[in-house]
Coordinates of C-alpha atoms and ligand atoms in Angstrom, one line a residue:
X1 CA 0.0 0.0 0.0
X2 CA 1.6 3.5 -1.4
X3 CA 1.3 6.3 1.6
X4 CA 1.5 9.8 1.8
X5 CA 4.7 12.1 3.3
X6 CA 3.3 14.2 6.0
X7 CA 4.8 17.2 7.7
X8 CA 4.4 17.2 11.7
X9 CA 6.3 19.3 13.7
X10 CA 8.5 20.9 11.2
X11 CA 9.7 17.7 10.3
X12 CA 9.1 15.0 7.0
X13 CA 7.7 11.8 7.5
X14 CA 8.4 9.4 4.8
X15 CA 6.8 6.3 4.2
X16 CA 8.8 3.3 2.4
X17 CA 7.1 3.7 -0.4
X18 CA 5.4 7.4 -0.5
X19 CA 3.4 8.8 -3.8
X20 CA 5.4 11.1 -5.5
X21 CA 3.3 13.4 -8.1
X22 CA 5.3 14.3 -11.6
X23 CA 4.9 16.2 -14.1
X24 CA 6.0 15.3 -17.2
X25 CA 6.4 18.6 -18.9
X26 CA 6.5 20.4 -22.3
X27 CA 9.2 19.5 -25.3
X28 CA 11.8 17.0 -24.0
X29 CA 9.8 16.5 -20.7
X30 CA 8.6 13.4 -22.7
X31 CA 12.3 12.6 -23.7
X32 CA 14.2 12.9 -20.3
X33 CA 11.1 11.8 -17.6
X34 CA 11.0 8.0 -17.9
X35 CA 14.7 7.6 -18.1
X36 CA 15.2 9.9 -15.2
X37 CA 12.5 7.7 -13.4
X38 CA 14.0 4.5 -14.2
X39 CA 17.5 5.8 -12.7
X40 CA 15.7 7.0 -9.3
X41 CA 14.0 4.1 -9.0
X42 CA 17.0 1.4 -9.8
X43 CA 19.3 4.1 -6.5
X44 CA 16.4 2.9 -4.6
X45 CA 17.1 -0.5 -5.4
X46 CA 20.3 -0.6 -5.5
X47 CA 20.3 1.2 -1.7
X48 CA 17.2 -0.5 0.0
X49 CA 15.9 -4.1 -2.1
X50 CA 12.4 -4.2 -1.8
X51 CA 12.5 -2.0 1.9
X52 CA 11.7 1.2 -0.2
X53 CA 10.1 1.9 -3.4
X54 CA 8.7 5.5 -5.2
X55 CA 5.4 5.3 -6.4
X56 CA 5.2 7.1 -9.1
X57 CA 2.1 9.7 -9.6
X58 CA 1.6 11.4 -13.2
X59 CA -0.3 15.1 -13.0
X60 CA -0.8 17.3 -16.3
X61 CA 0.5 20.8 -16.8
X62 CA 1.7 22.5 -19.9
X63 CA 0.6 21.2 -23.5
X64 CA -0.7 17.7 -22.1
X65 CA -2.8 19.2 -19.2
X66 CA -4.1 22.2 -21.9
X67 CA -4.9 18.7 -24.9
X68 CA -6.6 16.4 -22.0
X69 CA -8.4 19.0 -20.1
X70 CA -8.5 22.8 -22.0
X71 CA -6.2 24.2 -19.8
X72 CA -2.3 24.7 -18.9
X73 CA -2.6 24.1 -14.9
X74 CA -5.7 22.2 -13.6
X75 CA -6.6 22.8 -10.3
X76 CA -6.1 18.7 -9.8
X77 CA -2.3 19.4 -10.2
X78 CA -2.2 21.9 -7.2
X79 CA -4.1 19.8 -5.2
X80 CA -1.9 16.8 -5.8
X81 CA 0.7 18.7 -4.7
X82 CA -0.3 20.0 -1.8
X83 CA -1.9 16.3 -0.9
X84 CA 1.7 14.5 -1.4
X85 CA 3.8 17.0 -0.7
X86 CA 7.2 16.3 -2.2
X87 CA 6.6 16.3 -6.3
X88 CA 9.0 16.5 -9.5
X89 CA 8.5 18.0 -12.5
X90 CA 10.0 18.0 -16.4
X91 CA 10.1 21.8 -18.0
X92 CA 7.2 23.9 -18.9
X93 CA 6.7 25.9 -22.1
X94 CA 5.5 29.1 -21.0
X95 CA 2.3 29.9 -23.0
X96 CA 3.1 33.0 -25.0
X97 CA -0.5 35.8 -24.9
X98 CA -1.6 38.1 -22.5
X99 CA -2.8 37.3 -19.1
X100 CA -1.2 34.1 -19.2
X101 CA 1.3 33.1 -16.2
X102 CA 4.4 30.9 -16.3
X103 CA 3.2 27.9 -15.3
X104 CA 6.7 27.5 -13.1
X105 CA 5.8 31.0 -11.2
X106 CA 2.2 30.2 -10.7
X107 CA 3.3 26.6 -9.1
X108 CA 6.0 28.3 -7.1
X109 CA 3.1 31.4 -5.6
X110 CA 0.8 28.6 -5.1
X111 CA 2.5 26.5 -2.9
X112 CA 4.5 29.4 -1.8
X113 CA 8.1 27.9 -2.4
X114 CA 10.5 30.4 -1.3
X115 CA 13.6 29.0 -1.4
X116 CA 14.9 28.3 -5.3
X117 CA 17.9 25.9 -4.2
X118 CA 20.5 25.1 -7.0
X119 CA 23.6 23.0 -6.1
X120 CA 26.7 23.3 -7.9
X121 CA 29.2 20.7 -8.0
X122 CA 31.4 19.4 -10.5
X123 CA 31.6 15.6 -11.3
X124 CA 35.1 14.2 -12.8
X125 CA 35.1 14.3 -16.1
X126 CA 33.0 16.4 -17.0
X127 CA 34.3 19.5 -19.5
X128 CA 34.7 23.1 -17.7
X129 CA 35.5 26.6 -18.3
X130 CA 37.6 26.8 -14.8
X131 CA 40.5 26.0 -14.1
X132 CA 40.3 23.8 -10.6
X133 CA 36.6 22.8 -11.2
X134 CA 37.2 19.8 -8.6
X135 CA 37.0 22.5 -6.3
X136 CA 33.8 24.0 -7.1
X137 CA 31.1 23.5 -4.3
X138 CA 28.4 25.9 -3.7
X139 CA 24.9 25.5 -2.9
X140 CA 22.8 28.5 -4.6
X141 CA 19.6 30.3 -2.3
X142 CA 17.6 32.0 -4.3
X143 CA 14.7 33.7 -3.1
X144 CA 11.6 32.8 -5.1
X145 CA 8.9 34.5 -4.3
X146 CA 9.8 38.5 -4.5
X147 CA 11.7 41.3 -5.9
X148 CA 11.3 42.2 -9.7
X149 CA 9.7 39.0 -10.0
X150 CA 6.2 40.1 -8.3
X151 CA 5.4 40.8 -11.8
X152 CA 4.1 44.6 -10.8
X153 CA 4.8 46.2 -14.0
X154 CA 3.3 49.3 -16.1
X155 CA 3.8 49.7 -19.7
X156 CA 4.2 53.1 -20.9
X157 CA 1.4 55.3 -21.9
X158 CA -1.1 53.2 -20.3
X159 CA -3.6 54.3 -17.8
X160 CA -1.7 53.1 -15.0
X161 CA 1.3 53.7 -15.5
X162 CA 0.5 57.7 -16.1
X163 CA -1.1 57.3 -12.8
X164 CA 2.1 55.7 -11.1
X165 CA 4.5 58.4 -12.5
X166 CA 2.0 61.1 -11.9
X167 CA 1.7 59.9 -8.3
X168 CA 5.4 59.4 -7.7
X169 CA 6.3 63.1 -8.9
X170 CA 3.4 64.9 -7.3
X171 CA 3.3 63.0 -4.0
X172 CA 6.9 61.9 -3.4
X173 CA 8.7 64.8 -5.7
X174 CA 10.5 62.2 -7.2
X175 CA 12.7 64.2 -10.1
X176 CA 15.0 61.6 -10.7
X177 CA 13.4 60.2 -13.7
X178 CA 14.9 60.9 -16.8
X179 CA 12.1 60.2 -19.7
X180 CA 9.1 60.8 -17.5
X181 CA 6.8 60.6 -20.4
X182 CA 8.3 57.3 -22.1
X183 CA 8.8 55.1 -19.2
X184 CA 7.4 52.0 -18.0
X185 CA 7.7 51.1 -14.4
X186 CA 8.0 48.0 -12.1
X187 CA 8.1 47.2 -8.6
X188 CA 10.8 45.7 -6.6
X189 CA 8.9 44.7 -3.3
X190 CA 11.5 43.0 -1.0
X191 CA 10.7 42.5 2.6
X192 CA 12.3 41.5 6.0
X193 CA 10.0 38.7 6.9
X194 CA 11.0 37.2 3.2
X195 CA 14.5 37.7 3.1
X196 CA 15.1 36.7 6.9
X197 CA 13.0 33.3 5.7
X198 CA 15.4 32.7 2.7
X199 CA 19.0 33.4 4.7
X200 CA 17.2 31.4 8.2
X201 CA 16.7 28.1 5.4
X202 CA 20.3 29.0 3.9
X203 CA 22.0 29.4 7.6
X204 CA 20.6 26.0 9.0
X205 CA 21.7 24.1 5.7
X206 CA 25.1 25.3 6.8
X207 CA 24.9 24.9 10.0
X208 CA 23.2 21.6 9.6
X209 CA 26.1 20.2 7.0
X210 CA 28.9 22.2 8.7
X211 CA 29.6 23.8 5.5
X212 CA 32.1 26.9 5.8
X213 CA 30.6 29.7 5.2
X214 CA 27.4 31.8 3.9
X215 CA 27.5 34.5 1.3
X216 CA 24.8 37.3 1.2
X217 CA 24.7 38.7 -2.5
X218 CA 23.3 41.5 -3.1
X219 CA 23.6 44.9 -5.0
X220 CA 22.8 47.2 -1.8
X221 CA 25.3 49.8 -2.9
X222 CA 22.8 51.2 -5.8
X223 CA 19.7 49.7 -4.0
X224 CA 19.9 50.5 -0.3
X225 CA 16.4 49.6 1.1
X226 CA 15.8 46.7 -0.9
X227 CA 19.1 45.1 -1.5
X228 CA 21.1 47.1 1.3
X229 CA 18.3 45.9 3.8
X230 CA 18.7 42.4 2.7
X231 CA 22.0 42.6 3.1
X232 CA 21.7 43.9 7.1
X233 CA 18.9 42.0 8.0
X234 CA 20.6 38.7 7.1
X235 CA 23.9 39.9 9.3
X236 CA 21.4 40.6 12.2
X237 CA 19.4 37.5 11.9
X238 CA 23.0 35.4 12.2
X239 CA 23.6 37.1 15.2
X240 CA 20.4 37.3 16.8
X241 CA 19.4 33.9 15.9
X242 CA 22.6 31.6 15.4
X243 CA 24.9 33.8 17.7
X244 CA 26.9 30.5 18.3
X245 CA 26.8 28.6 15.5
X246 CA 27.9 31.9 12.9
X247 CA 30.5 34.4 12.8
X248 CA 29.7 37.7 11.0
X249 CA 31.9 39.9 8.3
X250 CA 29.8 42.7 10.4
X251 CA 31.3 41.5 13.4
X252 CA 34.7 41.2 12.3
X253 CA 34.9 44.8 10.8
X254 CA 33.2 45.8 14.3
X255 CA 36.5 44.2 15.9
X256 CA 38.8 46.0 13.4
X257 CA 37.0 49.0 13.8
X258 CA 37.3 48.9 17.8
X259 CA 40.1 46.7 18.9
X260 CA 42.3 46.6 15.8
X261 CA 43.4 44.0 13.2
X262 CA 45.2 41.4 15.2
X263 CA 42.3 40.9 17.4
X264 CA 39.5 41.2 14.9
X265 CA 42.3 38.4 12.9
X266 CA 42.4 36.5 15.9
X267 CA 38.6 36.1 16.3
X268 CA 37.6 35.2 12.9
X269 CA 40.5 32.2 12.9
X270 CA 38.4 31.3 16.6
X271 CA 35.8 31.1 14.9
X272 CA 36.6 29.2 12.2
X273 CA 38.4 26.1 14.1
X274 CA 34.9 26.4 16.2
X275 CA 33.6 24.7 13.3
X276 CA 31.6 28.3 13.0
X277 CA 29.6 29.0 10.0
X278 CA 31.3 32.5 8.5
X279 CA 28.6 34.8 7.1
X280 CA 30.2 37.1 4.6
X281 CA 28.7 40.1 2.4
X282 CA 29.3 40.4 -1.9
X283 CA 28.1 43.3 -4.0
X284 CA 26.9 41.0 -6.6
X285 CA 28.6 42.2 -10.0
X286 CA 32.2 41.2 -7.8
X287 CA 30.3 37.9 -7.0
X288 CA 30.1 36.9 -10.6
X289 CA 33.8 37.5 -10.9
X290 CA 35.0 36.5 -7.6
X291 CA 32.9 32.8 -8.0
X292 CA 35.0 32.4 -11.4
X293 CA 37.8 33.1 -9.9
X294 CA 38.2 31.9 -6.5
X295 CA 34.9 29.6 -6.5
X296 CA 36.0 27.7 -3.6
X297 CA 36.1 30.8 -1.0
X298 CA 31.9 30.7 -1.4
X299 CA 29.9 27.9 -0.3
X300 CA 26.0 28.2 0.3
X301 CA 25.0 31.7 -1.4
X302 CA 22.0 33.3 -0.4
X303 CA 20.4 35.9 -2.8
X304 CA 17.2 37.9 -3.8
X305 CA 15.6 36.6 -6.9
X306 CA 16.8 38.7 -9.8
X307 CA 20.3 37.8 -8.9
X308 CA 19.8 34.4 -8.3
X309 CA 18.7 33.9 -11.8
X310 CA 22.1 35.0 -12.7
X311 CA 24.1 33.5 -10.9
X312 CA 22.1 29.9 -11.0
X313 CA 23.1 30.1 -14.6
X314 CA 26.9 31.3 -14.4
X315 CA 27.9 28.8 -11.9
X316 CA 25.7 26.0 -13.7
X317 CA 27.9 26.8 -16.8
X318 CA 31.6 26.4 -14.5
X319 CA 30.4 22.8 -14.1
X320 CA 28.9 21.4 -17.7
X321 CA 26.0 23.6 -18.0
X322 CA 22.2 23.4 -17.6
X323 CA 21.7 20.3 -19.0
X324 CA 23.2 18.4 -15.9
X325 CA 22.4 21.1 -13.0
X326 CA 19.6 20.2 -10.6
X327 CA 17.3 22.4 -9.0
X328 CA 14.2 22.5 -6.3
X329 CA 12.0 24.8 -5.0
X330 CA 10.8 24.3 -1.4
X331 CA 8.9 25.9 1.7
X332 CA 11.1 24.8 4.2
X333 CA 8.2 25.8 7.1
X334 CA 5.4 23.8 5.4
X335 CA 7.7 21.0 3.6
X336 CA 6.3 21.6 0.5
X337 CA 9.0 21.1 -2.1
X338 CA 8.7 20.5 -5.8
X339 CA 12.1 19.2 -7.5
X340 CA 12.3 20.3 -11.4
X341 CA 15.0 20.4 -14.1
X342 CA 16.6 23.4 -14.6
X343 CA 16.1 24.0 -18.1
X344 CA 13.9 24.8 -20.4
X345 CA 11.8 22.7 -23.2
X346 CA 14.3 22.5 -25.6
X347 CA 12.2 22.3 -28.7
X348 CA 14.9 22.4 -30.6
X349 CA 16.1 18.7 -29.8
X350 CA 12.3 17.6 -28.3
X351 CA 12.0 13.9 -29.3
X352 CA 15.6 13.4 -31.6
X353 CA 17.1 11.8 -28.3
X354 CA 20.0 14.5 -28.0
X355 CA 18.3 15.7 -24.2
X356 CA 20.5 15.3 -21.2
X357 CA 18.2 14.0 -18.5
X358 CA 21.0 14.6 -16.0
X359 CA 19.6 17.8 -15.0
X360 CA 16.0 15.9 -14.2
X361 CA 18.0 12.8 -12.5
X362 CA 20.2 14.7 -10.4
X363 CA 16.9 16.7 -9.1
X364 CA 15.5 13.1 -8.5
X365 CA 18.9 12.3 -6.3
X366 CA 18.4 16.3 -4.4
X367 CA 14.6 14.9 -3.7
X368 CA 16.0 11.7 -2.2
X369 CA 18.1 13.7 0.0
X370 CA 15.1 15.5 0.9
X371 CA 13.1 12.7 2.0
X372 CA 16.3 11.8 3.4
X373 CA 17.4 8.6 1.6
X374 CA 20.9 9.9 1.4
X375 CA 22.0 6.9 0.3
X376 CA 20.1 5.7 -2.6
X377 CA 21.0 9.6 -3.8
X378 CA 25.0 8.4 -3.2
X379 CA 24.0 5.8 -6.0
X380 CA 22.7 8.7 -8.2
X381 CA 25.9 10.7 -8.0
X382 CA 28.5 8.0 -7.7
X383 CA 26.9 6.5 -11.5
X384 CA 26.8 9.5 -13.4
X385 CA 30.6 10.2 -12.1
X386 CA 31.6 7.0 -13.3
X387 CA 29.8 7.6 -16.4
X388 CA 30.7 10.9 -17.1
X389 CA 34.4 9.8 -16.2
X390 CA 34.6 6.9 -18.6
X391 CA 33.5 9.8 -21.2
X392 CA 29.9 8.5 -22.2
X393 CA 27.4 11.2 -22.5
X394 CA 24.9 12.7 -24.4
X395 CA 25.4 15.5 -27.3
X396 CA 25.6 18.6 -25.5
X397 CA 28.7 17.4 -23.8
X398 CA 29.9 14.9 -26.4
X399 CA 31.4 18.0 -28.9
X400 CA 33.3 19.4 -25.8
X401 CA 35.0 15.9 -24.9
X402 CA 37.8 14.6 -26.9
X403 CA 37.3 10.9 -26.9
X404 CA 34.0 10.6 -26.1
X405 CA 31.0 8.1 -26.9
X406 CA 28.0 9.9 -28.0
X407 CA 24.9 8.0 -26.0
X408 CA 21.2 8.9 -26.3
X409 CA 18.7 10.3 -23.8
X410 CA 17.6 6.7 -22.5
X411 CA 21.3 5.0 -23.2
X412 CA 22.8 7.6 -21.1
X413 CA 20.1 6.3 -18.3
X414 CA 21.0 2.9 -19.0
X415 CA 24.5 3.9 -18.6
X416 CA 23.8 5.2 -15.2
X417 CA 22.1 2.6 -13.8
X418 CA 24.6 -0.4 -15.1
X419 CA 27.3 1.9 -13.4
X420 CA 25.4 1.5 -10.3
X421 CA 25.9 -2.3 -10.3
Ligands
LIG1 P1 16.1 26.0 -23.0 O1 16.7 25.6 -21.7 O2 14.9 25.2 -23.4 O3 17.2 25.8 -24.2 C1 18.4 26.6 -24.3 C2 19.4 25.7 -25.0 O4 19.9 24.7 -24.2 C3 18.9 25.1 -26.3 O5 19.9 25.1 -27.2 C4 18.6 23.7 -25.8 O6 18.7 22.7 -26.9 C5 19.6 23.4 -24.8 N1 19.2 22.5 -23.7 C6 18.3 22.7 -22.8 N2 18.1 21.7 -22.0 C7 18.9 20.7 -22.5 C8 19.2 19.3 -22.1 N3 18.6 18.8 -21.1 N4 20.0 18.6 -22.9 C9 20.6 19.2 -23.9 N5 20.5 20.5 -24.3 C10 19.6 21.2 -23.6 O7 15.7 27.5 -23.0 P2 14.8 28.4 -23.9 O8 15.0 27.9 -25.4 O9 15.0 29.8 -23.6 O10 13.3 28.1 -23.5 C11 12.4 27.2 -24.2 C12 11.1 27.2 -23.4 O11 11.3 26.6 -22.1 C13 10.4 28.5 -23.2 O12 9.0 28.4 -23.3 C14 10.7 28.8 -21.7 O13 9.7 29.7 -21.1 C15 10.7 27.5 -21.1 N6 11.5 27.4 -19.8 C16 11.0 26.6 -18.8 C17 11.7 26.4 -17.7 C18 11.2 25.5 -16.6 O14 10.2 24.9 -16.8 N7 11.8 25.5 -15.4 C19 13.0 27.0 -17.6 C20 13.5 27.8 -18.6 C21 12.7 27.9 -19.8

């Protein structure tokens, strides 16, 4: 009998085998789901016999959803979601006309996911821009439900946004903009409640994995109260809330400021032996530099959303790129999470068999981790390393690799799976 996962006291409790909703998803959805599935389903295997097992649950969105039942998201898909909790899902086209949402945003409101989590590792192997990619290990936070992305925009020379200029000049005396009659305007609501929710979920992954330190990016020298504040109100909720687990840039320029160099020098290497989580500040135009260059001086990263966009796809590219980088978005305070391949439909290679399902497998392995079957997500990653190591992949990597053997979408699963053995 297939269970649900339930969420009591802020904690996940996982049946052996719990239902686990999917959606397939638009272009090569079809292409990389099943293989992805099989290779989840053979970790378990190969981790727990018959103990454990993933039921698999199919809900429609996208094309599939719109063909079987007139529209892009049915209201059965939300509700599967919130009912099981944990769920997967292929790419989504986003359906191009007025009014209509991205399917990935609307999912992500819905269920009010606001953490956007995006690890980056390297497996051996694998081609890379950088020069020491073994050393690449950082674990992306982006906030997902705010900034820019609220969507509050006015085109110019409509109704509203006449009324929004009109009111910003004639209430606020705002001069500052340049082409009053020309522009268009959006809204960049960021707020304490959700940035202190994004770096709280980023802190206790560190904390909880002794990882080395946390990064705040943010663009606070040009954006003070939205940026800036996100910025300080992450430094204060480290010391307010994790005073002994994390040591602060703040605090350490405090020490410098006060007591000079040697003791604010002398504190931070304390710290560090303490096992202490450092939480450290970048403007984010440095970060996209610094992370090429010294990647391994940054570990988790925590971020507002514009940025996080960014950088997802900047680091994702140091390591092999989007077709093998894994990606969730999760509620951390209601254990909603839904797992999802970073990339997008791909039309261009839907159904030839070129698709990399890695990005959808290794989001399978990040939702084992979730539910906490850290070892049938070992399986994952150990596979695809050896595959990727003894140079069999699929085209998007094949052209970089000298050597290589081209494999399709579902040979490259295979491939995994008999590397699992
Ligand atoms: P895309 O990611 O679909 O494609 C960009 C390039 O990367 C293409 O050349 C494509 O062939 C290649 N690529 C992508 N995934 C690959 C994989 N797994 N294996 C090998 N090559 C791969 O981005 P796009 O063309 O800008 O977007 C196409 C559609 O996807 C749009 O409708 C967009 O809205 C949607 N989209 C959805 C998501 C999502 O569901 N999370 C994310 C991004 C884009």
């Amino acid at each position: 009998m297939s269970d649900k996962i339930q969420f009591t006291n802020g904690k996940l409790c996982v049946p052996d085998d719990p239902i686990i909703p999917f959606i397939e998803g638009d272009g090569i959805g079809k292409d990389i789901t099943e293989p992805s599935q099989r290779v989840i389903n053979a970790a378990v295997t190969a981790a727990y016999g018959n103990e454990k097992k993933i039921e698999w649950k199919e809900v429609l969105a996208g094309k599939k959803a719109f063909e079987q039942t007139g529209t892009y998201l049915p209201d059965e898909t939300l509700q599967a979601f919130e009912e099981y909790l944990v769920g997967i899902k292929g790419p989504l086209e986003t359906p191009v006309g007025e009014g209509i949402r991205s399917l990935n945003v609307a999912l992500r409101q819905t269920l009010d996911l606001f953490v956007c989590l995006r690890p980056i590792r390297w497996f051996k192997g694998v081609p890379s821009p950088i020069r020491y990619p073994e050393l690449v290990d950082m674990h992306i936070f982006r906030e997902n439900t705010e900034d820019i992305y609220a969507g509050i925009e006015f085109m110019t020379g409509t109704e509203k946004a006449i009324k929004f200029r009109d009111f910003l000049i004639n209430e606020f005396g705002v001069d500052k903009i340049r082409f009053p009659e020309s522009s268009s305007f959006g809204v960049k609501p960021v707020s304490k409640d959700g940035s202190e929710r994004l770096i709280r979920a980023a802190l206790k992954y560190a904390i909880e994995r002794s990882l080395p330190s946390v990064t705040l990016v943010h663009k606070g020298n040009i954006m003070k109260f939205t940026e800036g504040a996100f910025k300080n109100w992450g430094y204060d909720l480290a010391e307010n809330e994790f005073p002994h687990q994390t040591y602060t840039w703040k605090k350490y320029q405090q020490t410098l400021k006060n007591e000079g160099e040697e003791q604010a020098k002398s504190e931070l290497e304390k710290a560090k032996k303490m096992g202490r989580v450092i939480v450290k500040d970048c403007i984010t135009d440095a970060f996209l530099q610094e992370s090429l260059l010294h990647p391994f001086d940054h570990s988790v990263i925590a971020t507002l959303n514009l940025n996080g966009d960014y950088i997802s796809d900047q680091l994702a590219a140091m390591v092999g790129g989007i077709g093998i980088s894994p990606g969730a978005n999760i509620n951390y305070n209601s254990g909603y999470a839904i797992f999802e391949a970073t990339h997008g439909t791909a039309p261009n290679i839907a159904g030839t068999g070129k698709a990399n399902p890695g990005s959808l497998i290794l989001s399978g392995a990040m939702l084992l981790e979730y539910l906490g079957w850290y070892e049938a997500a070992e399986h994952v990653y150990d596979a695809m390393e050896h595959t990727f190591s003894r140079r069999k992949v699929t085209s998007d990597l094949f052209s970089m690799m000298e050597g290589a053997t081209l494999l399709s979408t579902s040979q490259f699963a295979d491939e995994i799976i008999r590397n699992m053995h």
